[in-house]
Amino acid sequence: GQNIDQPTEMTATEGAIVQINCTYQTSGFNGLFWYQQHAGEAPTFLSYNVLDGLEEKGRFSSFLSRSKGYSYLLLKELQMKDSASYLCAVRDPGNTDKLIFGTGTRLQVFP
Amino acid sequence: DTAVSQTPKYLVTQMGNDKSIKCEQNLGHDTMYWYKQDSKKFLKIMFSYNNKELIINETVPNRFSPKSPDKAHLNLHINSLELGDSAVYFCASSPSTGMGDEKLFFGSGTQLSVL
């Protein structure tokens, strides 16, 4: 089966850096996504990794190690508006139309 | 213009009723989905359609019936609603680039409360 693990909650301070980890166990690998979801809103796409390494997009970066089944999302210069849930998702190797989501990490940023 | 729009945003109904949620996307995407997000915020796929054809049916009770009249619309009809159906239902769409990096565009969600 497929399994994705993320911490349930994290807290951080405005201006700081936070790293949200995601580990996955799947029977193959076809790509990993990070989505951001503010309370009461729809998830929105943040990043996509399919090869090992770091993908940087402004204040957000995402890292992937396929051999370790591990990814992290790095948020720099945290702002209050970054308080949200961050969802890690992997593409089902048996069905590429299907994304398997983790339960998400709820991040609270304090002043 | 809203890219993926679903209605209604809130749906409160009694057990045993039948209800529908509508979804439309104006992005020209070929693939549309229904996802269910439970109270623990776990987001799970229910169905996906590609060009009006059912591609994924994720062991959802047959009280749930999706219908895609054209590739821009995917509606969800639920019969005989149960308490456990209470959740937020998200419609989504994605392009078919064939590159594997197709991201999902979500609608704003429908919060269903079954009393």
GROMACS .gro file of C-alpha atoms in nm:
model
  226
    1GLY     CA    1   0.000   0.000   0.000
    2GLN     CA    2   0.090   0.364  -0.007
    3ASN     CA    3   0.163   0.564   0.306
    4ILE     CA    4   0.256   0.927   0.361
    5ASP     CA    5   0.364   1.073   0.695
    6GLN     CA    6   0.387   1.435   0.800
    7PRO     CA    7   0.392   1.602   1.141
    8THR     CA    8   0.045   1.707   1.245
    9GLU     CA    9   0.128   2.054   1.373
   10MET     CA   10   0.419   2.296   1.382
   11THR     CA   11   0.465   2.645   1.515
   12ALA     CA   12   0.716   2.911   1.417
   13THR     CA   13   0.786   3.281   1.455
   14GLU     CA   14   0.745   3.552   1.194
   15GLY     CA   15   1.068   3.602   1.002
   16ALA     CA   16   1.204   3.258   1.089
   17ILE     CA   17   1.266   2.953   0.870
   18VAL     CA   18   1.064   2.634   0.905
   19GLN     CA   19   1.109   2.291   0.747
   20ILE     CA   20   0.811   2.060   0.706
   21ASN     CA   21   0.907   1.698   0.648
   22CYS     CA   22   0.724   1.431   0.454
   23THR     CA   23   0.814   1.064   0.427
   24TYR     CA   24   0.641   0.827   0.191
   25GLN     CA   25   0.632   0.454   0.131
   26THR     CA   26   0.501   0.365  -0.212
   27SER     CA   27   0.552   0.075  -0.450
   28GLY     CA   28   0.711   0.308  -0.704
   29PHE     CA   29   0.755   0.679  -0.756
   30ASN     CA   30   0.606   0.919  -1.006
   31GLY     CA   31   0.641   1.260  -0.851
   32LEU     CA   32   0.570   1.448  -0.528
   33PHE     CA   33   0.365   1.764  -0.476
   34TRP     CA   34   0.323   2.018  -0.201
   35TYR     CA   35  -0.002   2.209  -0.162
   36GLN     CA   36  -0.095   2.491   0.074
   37GLN     CA   37  -0.442   2.509   0.225
   38HIS     CA   38  -0.562   2.803   0.431
   39ALA     CA   39  -0.844   2.732   0.675
   40GLY     CA   40  -1.176   2.711   0.496
   41GLU     CA   41  -1.019   2.741   0.153
   42ALA     CA   42  -0.914   2.516  -0.133
   43PRO     CA   43  -0.565   2.365  -0.156
   44THR     CA   44  -0.334   2.551  -0.395
   45PHE     CA   45  -0.026   2.413  -0.569
   46LEU     CA   46   0.315   2.506  -0.428
   47SER     CA   47   0.574   2.276  -0.580
   48TYR     CA   48   0.649   1.958  -0.773
   49ASN     CA   49   0.957   1.733  -0.744
   50VAL     CA   50   1.032   1.428  -0.951
   51LEU     CA   51   1.414   1.428  -0.945
   52ASP     CA   52   1.639   1.439  -0.640
   53GLY     CA   53   1.740   1.780  -0.521
   54LEU     CA   54   1.609   2.119  -0.430
   55GLU     CA   55   1.353   2.322  -0.622
   56GLU     CA   56   1.345   2.686  -0.521
   57LYS     CA   57   1.056   2.925  -0.575
   58GLY     CA   58   1.094   3.252  -0.394
   59ARG     CA   59   1.056   3.204  -0.019
   60PHE     CA   60   0.951   2.841  -0.066
   61SER     CA   61   1.178   2.550  -0.158
   62SER     CA   62   1.107   2.179  -0.181
   63PHE     CA   63   1.360   1.899  -0.156
   64LEU     CA   64   1.334   1.537  -0.263
   65SER     CA   65   1.540   1.226  -0.193
   66ARG     CA   66   1.389   0.931  -0.378
   67SER     CA   67   1.626   0.677  -0.221
   68LYS     CA   68   1.512   0.783   0.126
   69GLY     CA   69   1.145   0.832   0.040
   70TYR     CA   70   1.174   1.178   0.187
   71SER     CA   71   1.082   1.533   0.101
   72TYR     CA   72   1.072   1.861   0.284
   73LEU     CA   73   0.918   2.198   0.226
   74LEU     CA   74   1.130   2.491   0.343
   75LEU     CA   75   0.963   2.823   0.415
   76LYS     CA   76   1.191   3.123   0.466
   77GLU     CA   77   1.120   3.469   0.605
   78LEU     CA   78   0.793   3.347   0.749
   79GLN     CA   79   0.494   3.576   0.734
   80MET     CA   80   0.170   3.560   0.926
   81LYS     CA   81  -0.012   3.471   0.605
   82ASP     CA   82   0.193   3.149   0.585
   83SER     CA   83  -0.021   3.007   0.867
   84ALA     CA   84  -0.195   2.724   0.683
   85SER     CA   85  -0.193   2.349   0.633
   86TYR     CA   86   0.074   2.208   0.405
   87LEU     CA   87  -0.018   1.889   0.224
   88CYS     CA   88   0.237   1.648   0.082
   89ALA     CA   89   0.107   1.428  -0.201
   90VAL     CA   90   0.258   1.160  -0.419
   91ARG     CA   91   0.136   1.037  -0.752
   92ASP     CA   92   0.009   0.679  -0.734
   93PRO     CA   93   0.261   0.475  -0.935
   94GLY     CA   94  -0.017   0.241  -1.044
   95ASN     CA   95  -0.246   0.518  -1.160
   96THR     CA   96  -0.086   0.845  -1.255
   97ASP     CA   97  -0.416   1.032  -1.249
   98LYS     CA   98  -0.438   0.973  -0.875
   99LEU     CA   99  -0.270   1.182  -0.605
  100ILE     CA  100  -0.233   1.029  -0.259
  101PHE     CA  101  -0.232   1.299   0.007
  102GLY     CA  102  -0.081   1.297   0.352
  103THR     CA  103  -0.289   1.428   0.640
  104GLY     CA  104  -0.118   1.764   0.620
  105THR     CA  105   0.087   1.973   0.860
  106ARG     CA  106  -0.087   2.265   1.024
  107LEU     CA  107   0.162   2.550   1.058
  108GLN     CA  108   0.094   2.842   1.291
  109VAL     CA  109   0.311   3.150   1.259
  110PHE     CA  110   0.328   3.377   1.562
  111PRO     CA  111   0.440   3.742   1.573
  112ASP     CA  112  -1.317   3.460  -1.374
  113THR     CA  113  -1.323   3.167  -1.136
  114ALA     CA  114  -1.127   2.875  -1.282
  115VAL     CA  115  -1.301   2.588  -1.099
  116SER     CA  116  -1.636   2.675  -0.949
  117GLN     CA  117  -1.859   2.450  -0.746
  118THR     CA  118  -2.198   2.507  -0.591
  119PRO     CA  119  -2.330   2.520  -0.333
  120LYS     CA  120  -2.062   2.626  -0.087
  121TYR     CA  121  -2.265   2.502   0.208
  122LEU     CA  122  -2.518   2.222   0.215
  123VAL     CA  123  -2.709   2.129   0.529
  124THR     CA  124  -2.955   1.845   0.498
  125GLN     CA  125  -3.127   1.562   0.680
  126MET     CA  126  -3.021   1.199   0.678
  127GLY     CA  127  -3.183   1.005   0.399
  128ASN     CA  128  -3.212   1.298   0.159
  129ASP     CA  129  -3.065   1.312  -0.191
  130LYS     CA  130  -2.846   1.606  -0.289
  131SER     CA  131  -2.625   1.722  -0.576
  132ILE     CA  132  -2.310   1.931  -0.600
  133LYS     CA  133  -2.220   2.094  -0.930
  134CYS     CA  134  -1.876   2.173  -1.066
  135GLU     CA  135  -1.757   2.358  -1.371
  136GLN     CA  136  -1.409   2.449  -1.494
  137ASN     CA  137  -1.321   2.706  -1.759
  138LEU     CA  138  -0.953   2.609  -1.789
  139GLY     CA  139  -0.997   2.375  -2.084
  140HIS     CA  140  -0.865   2.083  -1.879
  141ASP     CA  141  -0.940   1.727  -1.983
  142THR     CA  142  -0.944   1.571  -1.636
  143MET     CA  143  -1.176   1.646  -1.345
  144TYR     CA  144  -1.196   1.499  -0.998
  145TRP     CA  145  -1.396   1.478  -0.681
  146TYR     CA  146  -1.206   1.470  -0.352
  147LYS     CA  147  -1.344   1.432  -0.001
  148GLN     CA  148  -1.181   1.602   0.298
  149ASP     CA  149  -1.288   1.468   0.634
  150SER     CA  150  -1.286   1.638   0.974
  151LYS     CA  151  -0.919   1.545   1.022
  152LYS     CA  152  -0.838   1.730   0.699
  153PHE     CA  153  -0.745   1.409   0.517
  154LEU     CA  154  -0.799   1.464   0.145
  155LYS     CA  155  -0.895   1.150  -0.046
  156ILE     CA  156  -0.980   1.103  -0.410
  157MET     CA  157  -1.326   0.972  -0.492
  158PHE     CA  158  -1.357   0.988  -0.871
  159SER     CA  159  -1.176   1.116  -1.175
  160TYR     CA  160  -1.303   1.168  -1.527
  161ASN     CA  161  -1.103   1.227  -1.841
  162ASN     CA  162  -1.298   1.376  -2.128
  163LYS     CA  163  -1.629   1.259  -1.978
  164GLU     CA  164  -1.501   0.905  -1.918
  165LEU     CA  165  -1.472   0.759  -1.569
  166ILE     CA  166  -1.107   0.681  -1.494
  167ILE     CA  167  -1.095   0.640  -1.117
  168ASN     CA  168  -1.365   0.511  -0.885
  169GLU     CA  169  -1.209   0.479  -0.545
  170THR     CA  170  -1.433   0.223  -0.371
  171VAL     CA  171  -1.691   0.490  -0.302
  172PRO     CA  172  -2.039   0.366  -0.198
  173ASN     CA  173  -2.270   0.350  -0.496
  174ARG     CA  174  -2.491   0.610  -0.327
  175PHE     CA  175  -2.241   0.852  -0.483
  176SER     CA  176  -2.285   0.893  -0.856
  177PRO     CA  177  -2.074   1.134  -1.058
  178LYS     CA  178  -2.196   1.263  -1.390
  179SER     CA  179  -1.996   1.443  -1.656
  180PRO     CA  180  -2.218   1.587  -1.930
  181ASP     CA  181  -1.912   1.741  -2.098
  182LYS     CA  182  -1.545   1.778  -2.014
  183ALA     CA  183  -1.601   2.114  -1.844
  184HIS     CA  184  -1.857   1.980  -1.594
  185LEU     CA  185  -1.849   1.711  -1.329
  186ASN     CA  186  -2.142   1.688  -1.092
  187LEU     CA  187  -2.180   1.468  -0.787
  188HIS     CA  188  -2.513   1.324  -0.681
  189ILE     CA  189  -2.549   1.162  -0.342
  190ASN     CA  190  -2.847   0.941  -0.255
  191SER     CA  191  -2.972   0.849   0.090
  192LEU     CA  192  -2.731   1.074   0.277
  193GLU     CA  193  -2.574   0.937   0.594
  194LEU     CA  194  -2.414   1.112   0.891
  195GLY     CA  195  -2.072   0.987   0.782
  196ASP     CA  196  -2.104   1.173   0.453
  197SER     CA  197  -2.052   1.502   0.637
  198ALA     CA  198  -1.727   1.644   0.498
  199VAL     CA  199  -1.594   1.904   0.260
  200TYR     CA  200  -1.613   1.793  -0.103
  201PHE     CA  201  -1.366   1.947  -0.345
  202CYS     CA  202  -1.392   1.943  -0.719
  203ALA     CA  203  -1.062   1.976  -0.908
  204SER     CA  204  -0.929   1.973  -1.260
  205SER     CA  205  -0.591   1.921  -1.421
  206PRO     CA  206  -0.442   1.950  -1.768
  207SER     CA  207  -0.311   1.644  -1.950
  208THR     CA  208   0.046   1.737  -2.035
  209GLY     CA  209   0.170   1.378  -2.019
  210MET     CA  210   0.475   1.505  -1.828
  211GLY     CA  211   0.358   1.390  -1.485
  212ASP     CA  212   0.371   1.740  -1.340
  213GLU     CA  213   0.003   1.812  -1.388
  214LYS     CA  214  -0.109   2.010  -1.088
  215LEU     CA  215  -0.459   2.014  -0.953
  216PHE     CA  216  -0.674   2.325  -0.955
  217PHE     CA  217  -0.932   2.300  -0.681
  218GLY     CA  218  -1.273   2.454  -0.646
  219SER     CA  219  -1.357   2.634  -0.322
  220GLY     CA  220  -1.524   2.328  -0.169
  221THR     CA  221  -1.872   2.232  -0.057
  222GLN     CA  222  -1.919   2.182   0.313
  223LEU     CA  223  -2.183   1.912   0.353
  224SER     CA  224  -2.344   1.869   0.692
  225VAL     CA  225  -2.584   1.578   0.736
  226LEU     CA  226  -2.805   1.608   1.043
   0.00000   0.00000   0.00000
